[in-house]
Amino acid sequence: MFLDQASLDTLFRVKGVLASETSPEVRGQLEDIGFLTGEQVTVLRKGLFGKGPILVRVGSSTFALRENEAKLIELETVAP
Amino acid sequence: MTESKIHFFAKEPLVALLGNPNCGKTALFNLLTGSRQKVANYSGVTVERKEGNLTLASDKVIRILDLPGAYSLYPRSLDERVTCDVLHGRAAGEKKPDLVLCVLNAMNLRANLRLVLAAKRLGLPCVVVLNMVDIAKRQGLQIDIEALANELGMPVIPTVGIQSRGADDLKAYLSQLDWRNLATLSNTSIDQGDETVIAHSEHIESDNIQVQRILKNLHLDHVIPDHFSDRLDTVLLHPVIGPIILTVLLFFIFQAVFTWAVYPMELIKDSLDWLGGLITQFLPDNWFRSLLIDGILAGVGGVLTFLPQILILFFFILALEESGYLPRAAYLLDRLMGRAGLSGRSFIPLLSSFACAIPGIMATRSISNARDRLITILIAPMMTCSARLPVYALLISAFIPHTKLWFDLDLQGLVLFALYLAGILGAMGVAWLLKHFTSKQFKVNALMMELPSYHLPRVSNLAISLWQRAEIFLRRVGGIILLMTVALWALSSFPLPPEGATGAPIQYSIAGMLGHALSIVFAPIGFNWQISIALVPGMAAREVVVSSLATVYALSSTGADAASALVPLISSTWSLATALSLLAWFVFAPQCLSTIATVKRETGGWKIPIIMLSYLFFLAYLASFITYRISLFFGLG
């Protein structure tokens, strides 16, 4: 599953970050700000009608990401 | 021409502050250096360089450099590039730091520790500063400082960046350092020069594993949520309530910029008039007096009048930035900006442009996407800067009746609002067009913006930043703006009118001839030769158009009373169609020369400023033409 489909307020872990074909540099940027394998991720907020940027907590920082950035981040569920 | 430069460095040791954005680095820098800071640019790039002095207990003075915030030492934006270059000792005109202080936000060790590990690899003497320990303690986060120091193999000093004595431990530590022998603090250098993408990717993975291990050993591997910020965000970032609050806030800021500034602006105007009067009284009527009064006082003084407005707007922007709200505003506006092909990051530069396009264009440095940055620079001049306000005010009071509409709305106010709106819509339209015409590879634009925790802005930090803004503005007024005002004065004054000439002297000058030539170009949009001449010196600064009109109409008045004397004159000689056309012109009008100079510096060439000048001229002409023709059609000629 990828971050753009993740449900709200649920804890996930980062499985990996894909390189997008059109802008491969985005992957490195996402890693730099903390989307690294094993890191805890929660979606805090989505836009109206599920459109627009999402608010994500990764580790202990909060980031606003666009949909095209979120869909590069692969997640795995965390056993409760 | 290439020239090799020899740099002389001050003998005092140089200490660089390195840290993630939002780690409280700048607050700490203010604590260490107080108001003794020098703000300039790094050589060759327009990234702000802040340096200050700190006197240690031993009376030794050290220089402290506040590096731009970075998430990693792999440069991705202009800011990060500078940070990397300085740390590698490669930045032009910069000495390699003698000591690096890695600033950690205690509330966000995970992300911050990765940067520490990267810094450690550089082989420079390194000390870790654990900032915001007070907030961490309050939120129940107990950090064993000794254990952290052991894990990292580096000294760790706790600080509180927002308390006036919060850096005392750090100062004491720096005082007892043996500055001649810092090598004991350095770590074995593993890599030299820039990391490759692959090496960086590997490093970041292994650093992450190490960070996770350290956090686990320190029992800090659980995430403590920030309840206060989260609760505020449920209201401020609510999809419906959030944008409403933002709109009200922006409305309030605009009101404040225009109403609070009235008194100080009057004061500046009055003192300039008083100075002008004094000069008239004591100097004989010659070219030198004319240079002082019509050139320098009218031009530079006219720009200076906007200082209060710029400062009030910056006060709000800085306060919102310090509190942590500004990135949230950008988040709220991202969807709207996305439609126009921009990201929320462009919001802050565009907001600044309402005071003046120059600080707005300079603020685009934080946009890492090159295409987004360029488009933001190109459309920033369409945000109605306050210099256009005197022109709007003159034309509106001369031509738009002071009638009340529904709900007590004032027609004049409504026209002013429409002019602002026209600028915003024009800018969005241009950005939208550019989105469709720029190549595909640029199409993905990044947001990736960190939302820091909320905190109350500190008055001393605000005061220092505001003073720095004022200083930068005044330095510009004293430099480039003064120079251009004098040049335009010369164009408008020479050659002198022939003996026995009856018209205003400006008619016979180079500017006058230019204006007469231009009036052929401007006739289809309803501008007479007087307007055309006034537009030439108006290139120095928009509001100069008002005083130039006064000069062309041979009014002896300068400055403040020029407008009031002009109102009856132009309202009786110009048609309404001409006035509306001139208003439309000023919505898009090609920028003042200082803006063009700023764009040239920021983009490193003449290409972008020339593109900007030509497209704005085209738009302005088009808008005026349409306005004039429609007005004529409705019989307003």
mmCIF file of C-alpha atoms in Angstrom, chain A residues 22-23 25-34 36-37 39-40 44-48 51-55 57 59-66 68-69, chain B residues 71-72 76 107-108 110-111 114 200-201 204-205 208 212 221 223 230 233-234 237-239 331 334-335 338 342-343 368 444-451:
data_model
loop_
_atom_site.group_PDB
_atom_site.id
_atom_site.type_symbol
_atom_site.label_atom_id
_atom_site.label_comp_id
_atom_site.label_asym_id
_atom_site.label_seq_id
_atom_site.Cartn_x
_atom_site.Cartn_y
_atom_site.Cartn_z
ATOM 1 C CA THR A 22 9.664 12.029 -14.264
ATOM 2 C CA SER A 23 11.507 13.402 -11.234
ATOM 3 C CA GLU A 25 15.319 13.370 -7.320
ATOM 4 C CA VAL A 26 12.105 13.384 -5.275
ATOM 5 C CA ARG A 27 13.027 10.035 -3.749
ATOM 6 C CA GLY A 28 16.213 11.412 -2.194
ATOM 7 C CA GLN A 29 14.347 14.454 -0.948
ATOM 8 C CA LEU A 30 11.743 12.272 0.751
ATOM 9 C CA GLU A 31 14.491 10.195 2.364
ATOM 10 C CA ASP A 32 16.263 13.320 3.554
ATOM 11 C CA ILE A 33 13.188 14.572 5.375
ATOM 12 C CA GLY A 34 12.752 11.211 7.115
ATOM 13 C CA LEU A 36 13.250 5.903 5.676
ATOM 14 C CA THR A 37 12.665 2.191 5.986
ATOM 15 C CA GLU A 39 10.084 4.829 10.258
ATOM 16 C CA GLN A 40 6.633 5.311 11.795
ATOM 17 C CA LEU A 44 -3.047 13.304 10.279
ATOM 18 C CA ARG A 45 -5.239 15.136 7.840
ATOM 19 C CA LYS A 46 -6.516 14.980 4.306
ATOM 20 C CA GLY A 47 -7.964 17.808 2.251
ATOM 21 C CA LEU A 48 -11.619 18.440 1.630
ATOM 22 C CA LYS A 51 -8.218 16.220 -2.514
ATOM 23 C CA GLY A 52 -5.217 18.448 -1.988
ATOM 24 C CA PRO A 53 -2.095 17.958 0.096
ATOM 25 C CA ILE A 54 -2.042 15.598 3.064
ATOM 26 C CA LEU A 55 -0.537 16.132 6.481
ATOM 27 C CA ARG A 57 3.614 12.639 10.793
ATOM 28 C CA GLY A 59 8.944 9.946 13.133
ATOM 29 C CA SER A 60 8.483 13.043 15.247
ATOM 30 C CA SER A 61 8.164 15.617 12.446
ATOM 31 C CA THR A 62 5.073 16.735 10.564
ATOM 32 C CA PHE A 63 5.147 17.325 6.823
ATOM 33 C CA ALA A 64 2.703 18.475 4.193
ATOM 34 C CA LEU A 65 2.978 16.300 1.096
ATOM 35 C CA ARG A 66 1.311 16.437 -2.274
ATOM 36 C CA ASN A 68 2.244 12.784 -6.280
ATOM 37 C CA GLU A 69 4.823 12.710 -3.502
ATOM 38 C CA TYR B 71 18.021 18.339 6.153
ATOM 39 C CA SER B 72 21.108 16.598 4.861
ATOM 40 C CA ARG B 76 19.098 20.022 -2.985
ATOM 41 C CA MET B 107 11.777 17.270 20.342
ATOM 42 C CA ASN B 108 12.840 15.860 16.996
ATOM 43 C CA ARG B 110 15.339 11.338 14.840
ATOM 44 C CA ALA B 111 15.578 13.692 11.921
ATOM 45 C CA ARG B 114 21.005 12.012 10.917
ATOM 46 C CA HIS B 200 24.377 9.557 -0.089
ATOM 47 C CA SER B 201 21.533 7.067 -0.315
ATOM 48 C CA ILE B 204 21.323 7.854 4.849
ATOM 49 C CA GLU B 205 20.198 4.236 5.274
ATOM 50 C CA ASN B 208 19.117 5.807 9.987
ATOM 51 C CA GLN B 212 17.367 4.074 15.572
ATOM 52 C CA ASP B 221 12.388 5.257 20.483
ATOM 53 C CA VAL B 223 7.111 9.037 19.557
ATOM 54 C CA ASP B 230 -2.260 18.927 17.233
ATOM 55 C CA ASP B 233 -4.327 22.259 14.089
ATOM 56 C CA THR B 234 -7.737 20.608 14.375
ATOM 57 C CA LEU B 237 -6.133 23.389 9.525
ATOM 58 C CA HIS B 238 -9.791 22.364 9.438
ATOM 59 C CA PRO B 239 -10.771 22.109 5.760
ATOM 60 C CA TYR B 331 -0.454 24.226 3.235
ATOM 61 C CA ASP B 334 -1.482 24.718 -1.786
ATOM 62 C CA ARG B 335 -4.519 23.440 -3.648
ATOM 63 C CA GLY B 338 -1.676 24.056 -7.472
ATOM 64 C CA LEU B 342 2.539 26.597 -8.334
ATOM 65 C CA SER B 343 2.933 25.207 -4.844
ATOM 66 C CA SER B 368 13.872 24.456 -4.133
ATOM 67 C CA VAL B 444 6.071 17.722 -10.838
ATOM 68 C CA ASN B 445 6.475 20.407 -8.284
ATOM 69 C CA ALA B 446 7.253 19.696 -4.724
ATOM 70 C CA LEU B 447 5.536 20.791 -1.569
ATOM 71 C CA MET B 448 7.296 18.665 1.091
ATOM 72 C CA MET B 449 7.028 21.318 3.722
ATOM 73 C CA GLU B 450 7.671 20.800 7.392
ATOM 74 C CA LEU B 451 5.049 22.099 9.819
#
